[in-house]
Amino acid sequence: LNKVINESIELNPPASVKGKRLRIYYSTQVKAQPPTFALFVNNVDLIRDSYKKYLTKKLRENFGFFGTPIRIGFREKGEK
């Protein structure tokens, strides 16, 4: 999972917002049905809907989740 996310970031890095860049530290799957993922980032306010859709598309392509809803949640590092 982390390899797919990191490769997706290398292909299309997230845009900076007011000079700040989104960093995705790591990701984990928290639920199986529906597939739910948590991505730990430096600042949740830097996430754009378009980038979330891009990551969802990459997860579908790599893991074959076609026709299945995918949930992606973003958490700041250290947040419970």
Tab-separated table of N, CA and C in Angstrom:
chain	number	residue	atom	x	y	z
A	1	LEU	N	0.830	-1.192	0.000
A	1	LEU	CA	0.000	0.000	0.000
A	1	LEU	C	0.873	1.253	0.000
A	2	ASN	N	1.861	1.287	0.894
A	2	ASN	CA	2.734	2.454	0.952
A	2	ASN	C	3.531	2.636	-0.335
A	3	LYS	N	3.916	1.521	-0.951
A	3	LYS	CA	4.661	1.597	-2.208
A	3	LYS	C	3.797	2.231	-3.304
A	4	VAL	N	2.532	1.829	-3.391
A	4	VAL	CA	1.618	2.377	-4.402
A	4	VAL	C	1.405	3.871	-4.165
A	5	ILE	N	1.186	4.259	-2.907
A	5	ILE	CA	0.979	5.675	-2.585
A	5	ILE	C	2.230	6.481	-2.919
A	6	ASN	N	3.404	5.972	-2.541
A	6	ASN	CA	4.647	6.699	-2.822
A	6	ASN	C	4.906	6.839	-4.320
A	7	GLU	N	4.636	5.788	-5.091
A	7	GLU	CA	4.808	5.872	-6.546
A	7	GLU	C	3.831	6.878	-7.150
A	8	SER	N	2.605	6.925	-6.635
A	8	SER	CA	1.611	7.880	-7.124
A	8	SER	C	2.047	9.309	-6.838
A	9	ILE	N	2.641	9.531	-5.668
A	9	ILE	CA	3.124	10.860	-5.306
A	9	ILE	C	4.284	11.274	-6.213
A	10	GLU	N	5.164	10.326	-6.530
A	10	GLU	CA	6.289	10.638	-7.416
A	10	GLU	C	5.805	10.991	-8.824
A	11	LEU	N	4.773	10.291	-9.313
A	11	LEU	CA	4.248	10.572	-10.649
A	11	LEU	C	3.539	11.920	-10.720
A	12	ASN	N	2.804	12.256	-9.652
A	12	ASN	CA	2.028	13.487	-9.630
A	12	ASN	C	2.039	14.051	-8.213
A	13	PRO	N	3.053	14.858	-7.875
A	13	PRO	CA	3.114	15.408	-6.510
A	13	PRO	C	1.966	16.369	-6.236
A	14	PRO	N	1.524	16.439	-4.978
A	14	PRO	CA	0.422	17.354	-4.643
A	14	PRO	C	0.842	18.803	-4.804
A	15	ALA	N	-0.091	19.638	-5.199
A	15	ALA	CA	0.193	21.059	-5.386
A	15	ALA	C	0.386	21.720	-4.025
A	16	SER	N	1.226	22.736	-4.002
A	16	SER	CA	1.425	23.469	-2.752
A	16	SER	C	0.292	24.475	-2.567
A	17	VAL	N	-0.026	24.750	-1.308
A	17	VAL	CA	-1.077	25.690	-0.952
A	17	VAL	C	-0.449	26.764	-0.077
A	18	LYS	N	-0.435	28.007	-0.584
A	18	LYS	CA	0.158	29.137	0.136
A	18	LYS	C	1.598	28.849	0.552
A	19	GLY	N	2.329	28.214	-0.346
A	19	GLY	CA	3.741	27.930	-0.100
A	19	GLY	C	3.996	26.705	0.758
A	20	LYS	N	2.955	26.014	1.191
A	20	LYS	CA	3.127	24.818	2.015
A	20	LYS	C	2.830	23.590	1.178
A	21	ARG	N	3.618	22.559	1.380
A	21	ARG	CA	3.494	21.330	0.603
A	21	ARG	C	2.936	20.208	1.471
A	22	LEU	N	1.975	19.465	0.930
A	22	LEU	CA	1.414	18.302	1.603
A	22	LEU	C	2.449	17.185	1.616
A	23	ARG	N	2.642	16.575	2.781
A	23	ARG	CA	3.513	15.409	2.895
A	23	ARG	C	2.687	14.254	3.420
A	24	ILE	N	2.772	13.132	2.732
A	24	ILE	CA	2.095	11.917	3.173
A	24	ILE	C	3.174	11.010	3.751
A	25	TYR	N	3.090	10.754	5.047
A	25	TYR	CA	4.127	9.976	5.733
A	25	TYR	C	3.958	8.478	5.491
A	26	TYR	N	2.773	7.969	5.749
A	26	TYR	CA	2.506	6.548	5.515
A	26	TYR	C	1.007	6.335	5.454
A	27	SER	N	0.626	5.136	5.048
A	27	SER	CA	-0.788	4.815	4.927
A	27	SER	C	-1.038	3.407	5.458
A	28	THR	N	-2.270	3.158	5.827
A	28	THR	CA	-2.655	1.848	6.331
A	28	THR	C	-4.110	1.574	5.989
A	29	GLN	N	-4.455	0.300	5.866
A	29	GLN	CA	-5.851	-0.059	5.627
A	29	GLN	C	-6.487	-0.307	6.990
A	30	VAL	N	-7.582	0.394	7.269
A	30	VAL	CA	-8.221	0.290	8.575
A	30	VAL	C	-9.487	-0.559	8.561
A	31	LYS	N	-10.022	-0.814	7.386
A	31	LYS	CA	-11.254	-1.603	7.284
A	31	LYS	C	-11.270	-2.303	5.932
A	32	ALA	N	-11.908	-3.480	5.886
A	32	ALA	CA	-11.915	-4.251	4.646
A	32	ALA	C	-13.173	-4.036	3.816
A	33	GLN	N	-14.329	-3.888	4.444
A	33	GLN	CA	-15.567	-3.765	3.684
A	33	GLN	C	-16.335	-2.540	4.124
A	34	PRO	N	-16.403	-1.485	3.361
A	34	PRO	CA	-15.674	-1.243	2.116
A	34	PRO	C	-14.214	-0.923	2.411
A	35	PRO	N	-13.340	-1.077	1.427
A	35	PRO	CA	-11.927	-0.775	1.653
A	35	PRO	C	-11.766	0.663	2.150
A	36	THR	N	-11.185	0.787	3.343
A	36	THR	CA	-11.012	2.089	3.975
A	36	THR	C	-9.542	2.259	4.335
A	37	PHE	N	-8.990	3.379	3.949
A	37	PHE	CA	-7.575	3.638	4.161
A	37	PHE	C	-7.389	4.912	4.971
A	38	ALA	N	-6.363	4.931	5.797
A	38	ALA	CA	-5.988	6.129	6.544
A	38	ALA	C	-4.607	6.546	6.067
A	39	LEU	N	-4.485	7.796	5.655
A	39	LEU	CA	-3.202	8.349	5.233
A	39	LEU	C	-2.783	9.394	6.255
A	40	PHE	N	-1.588	9.255	6.777
A	40	PHE	CA	-1.084	10.171	7.788
A	40	PHE	C	-0.271	11.254	7.102
A	41	VAL	N	-0.669	12.504	7.326
A	41	VAL	CA	-0.106	13.648	6.612
A	41	VAL	C	0.358	14.712	7.603
A	42	ASN	N	1.071	15.720	7.071
A	42	ASN	CA	1.542	16.804	7.928
A	42	ASN	C	0.438	17.815	8.246
A	43	ASN	N	-0.514	18.037	7.321
A	43	ASN	CA	-1.567	19.029	7.544
A	43	ASN	C	-2.780	18.656	6.689
A	44	VAL	N	-3.900	18.338	7.331
A	44	VAL	CA	-5.092	17.918	6.584
A	44	VAL	C	-5.703	19.056	5.772
A	45	ASP	N	-5.398	20.302	6.113
A	45	ASP	CA	-5.948	21.441	5.373
A	45	ASP	C	-5.334	21.597	3.986
A	46	LEU	N	-4.245	20.902	3.705
A	46	LEU	CA	-3.569	21.017	2.410
A	46	LEU	C	-4.092	20.032	1.371
A	47	ILE	N	-5.042	19.191	1.757
A	47	ILE	CA	-5.563	18.166	0.849
A	47	ILE	C	-6.670	18.759	-0.013
A	48	ARG	N	-6.575	18.555	-1.290
A	48	ARG	CA	-7.584	19.005	-2.239
A	48	ARG	C	-8.400	17.805	-2.707
A	49	ASP	N	-9.671	18.038	-3.026
A	49	ASP	CA	-10.537	16.956	-3.495
A	49	ASP	C	-9.984	16.288	-4.747
A	50	SER	N	-9.403	17.071	-5.618
A	50	SER	CA	-8.864	16.514	-6.855
A	50	SER	C	-7.726	15.531	-6.569
A	51	TYR	N	-6.909	15.829	-5.556
A	51	TYR	CA	-5.804	14.920	-5.232
A	51	TYR	C	-6.328	13.660	-4.547
A	52	LYS	N	-7.377	13.792	-3.757
A	52	LYS	CA	-7.996	12.623	-3.129
A	52	LYS	C	-8.576	11.707	-4.207
A	53	LYS	N	-9.212	12.284	-5.228
A	53	LYS	CA	-9.752	11.498	-6.337
A	53	LYS	C	-8.632	10.810	-7.114
A	54	TYR	N	-7.514	11.512	-7.292
A	54	TYR	CA	-6.364	10.930	-7.982
A	54	TYR	C	-5.844	9.704	-7.221
A	55	LEU	N	-5.694	9.819	-5.900
A	55	LEU	CA	-5.206	8.693	-5.103
A	55	LEU	C	-6.195	7.528	-5.128
A	56	THR	N	-7.493	7.826	-5.113
A	56	THR	CA	-8.511	6.793	-5.205
A	56	THR	C	-8.390	6.046	-6.529
A	57	LYS	N	-8.186	6.790	-7.595
A	57	LYS	CA	-8.025	6.178	-8.921
A	57	LYS	C	-6.813	5.254	-8.954
A	58	LYS	N	-5.706	5.689	-8.371
A	58	LYS	CA	-4.492	4.873	-8.353
A	58	LYS	C	-4.684	3.600	-7.529
A	59	LEU	N	-5.412	3.698	-6.416
A	59	LEU	CA	-5.688	2.501	-5.616
A	59	LEU	C	-6.551	1.518	-6.401
A	60	ARG	N	-7.546	2.031	-7.121
A	60	ARG	CA	-8.394	1.169	-7.952
A	60	ARG	C	-7.566	0.443	-9.012
A	61	GLU	N	-6.689	1.175	-9.688
A	61	GLU	CA	-5.877	0.591	-10.751
A	61	GLU	C	-4.947	-0.490	-10.217
A	62	ASN	N	-4.336	-0.259	-9.068
A	62	ASN	CA	-3.329	-1.181	-8.558
A	62	ASN	C	-3.899	-2.378	-7.809
A	63	PHE	N	-5.051	-2.227	-7.182
A	63	PHE	CA	-5.589	-3.315	-6.374
A	63	PHE	C	-6.892	-3.889	-6.910
A	64	GLY	N	-7.394	-3.383	-8.035
A	64	GLY	CA	-8.576	-3.950	-8.671
A	64	GLY	C	-9.868	-3.706	-7.920
A	65	PHE	N	-10.032	-2.540	-7.351
A	65	PHE	CA	-11.257	-2.199	-6.632
A	65	PHE	C	-12.316	-1.611	-7.548
A	66	PHE	N	-12.419	-2.085	-8.773
A	66	PHE	CA	-13.390	-1.549	-9.717
A	66	PHE	C	-14.802	-1.904	-9.281
A	67	GLY	N	-15.678	-0.898	-9.215
A	67	GLY	CA	-17.053	-1.107	-8.804
A	67	GLY	C	-17.247	-1.172	-7.297
A	68	THR	N	-16.188	-0.958	-6.553
A	68	THR	CA	-16.248	-0.992	-5.092
A	68	THR	C	-15.995	0.406	-4.550
A	69	PRO	N	-16.814	0.868	-3.611
A	69	PRO	CA	-16.517	2.177	-3.025
A	69	PRO	C	-15.242	2.107	-2.193
A	70	ILE	N	-14.439	3.143	-2.294
A	70	ILE	CA	-13.200	3.236	-1.521
A	70	ILE	C	-13.298	4.479	-0.657
A	71	ARG	N	-12.933	4.323	0.596
A	71	ARG	CA	-12.911	5.474	1.506
A	71	ARG	C	-11.460	5.772	1.862
A	72	ILE	N	-11.116	7.053	1.784
A	72	ILE	CA	-9.785	7.494	2.188
A	72	ILE	C	-9.965	8.590	3.227
A	73	GLY	N	-9.352	8.377	4.368
A	73	GLY	CA	-9.371	9.384	5.421
A	73	GLY	C	-7.973	9.908	5.640
A	74	PHE	N	-7.868	11.167	5.967
A	74	PHE	CA	-6.568	11.778	6.213
A	74	PHE	C	-6.477	12.169	7.679
A	75	ARG	N	-5.352	11.853	8.278
A	75	ARG	CA	-5.116	12.195	9.680
A	75	ARG	C	-3.767	12.875	9.796
A	76	GLU	N	-3.712	13.831	10.701
A	76	GLU	CA	-2.420	14.445	10.958
A	76	GLU	C	-1.610	13.502	11.836
A	77	LYS	N	-0.317	13.467	11.597
A	77	LYS	CA	0.552	12.580	12.359
A	77	LYS	C	0.429	12.911	13.836
A	78	GLY	N	0.197	11.895	14.672
A	78	GLY	CA	0.030	12.093	16.096
A	78	GLY	C	-1.421	12.209	16.524
A	79	GLU	N	-2.339	12.341	15.563
A	79	GLU	CA	-3.782	12.447	15.860
A	79	GLU	C	-4.344	11.050	16.061
A	80	LYS	N	-5.248	10.886	17.017
A	80	LYS	CA	-5.849	9.575	17.252
A	80	LYS	C	-7.251	9.512	16.718
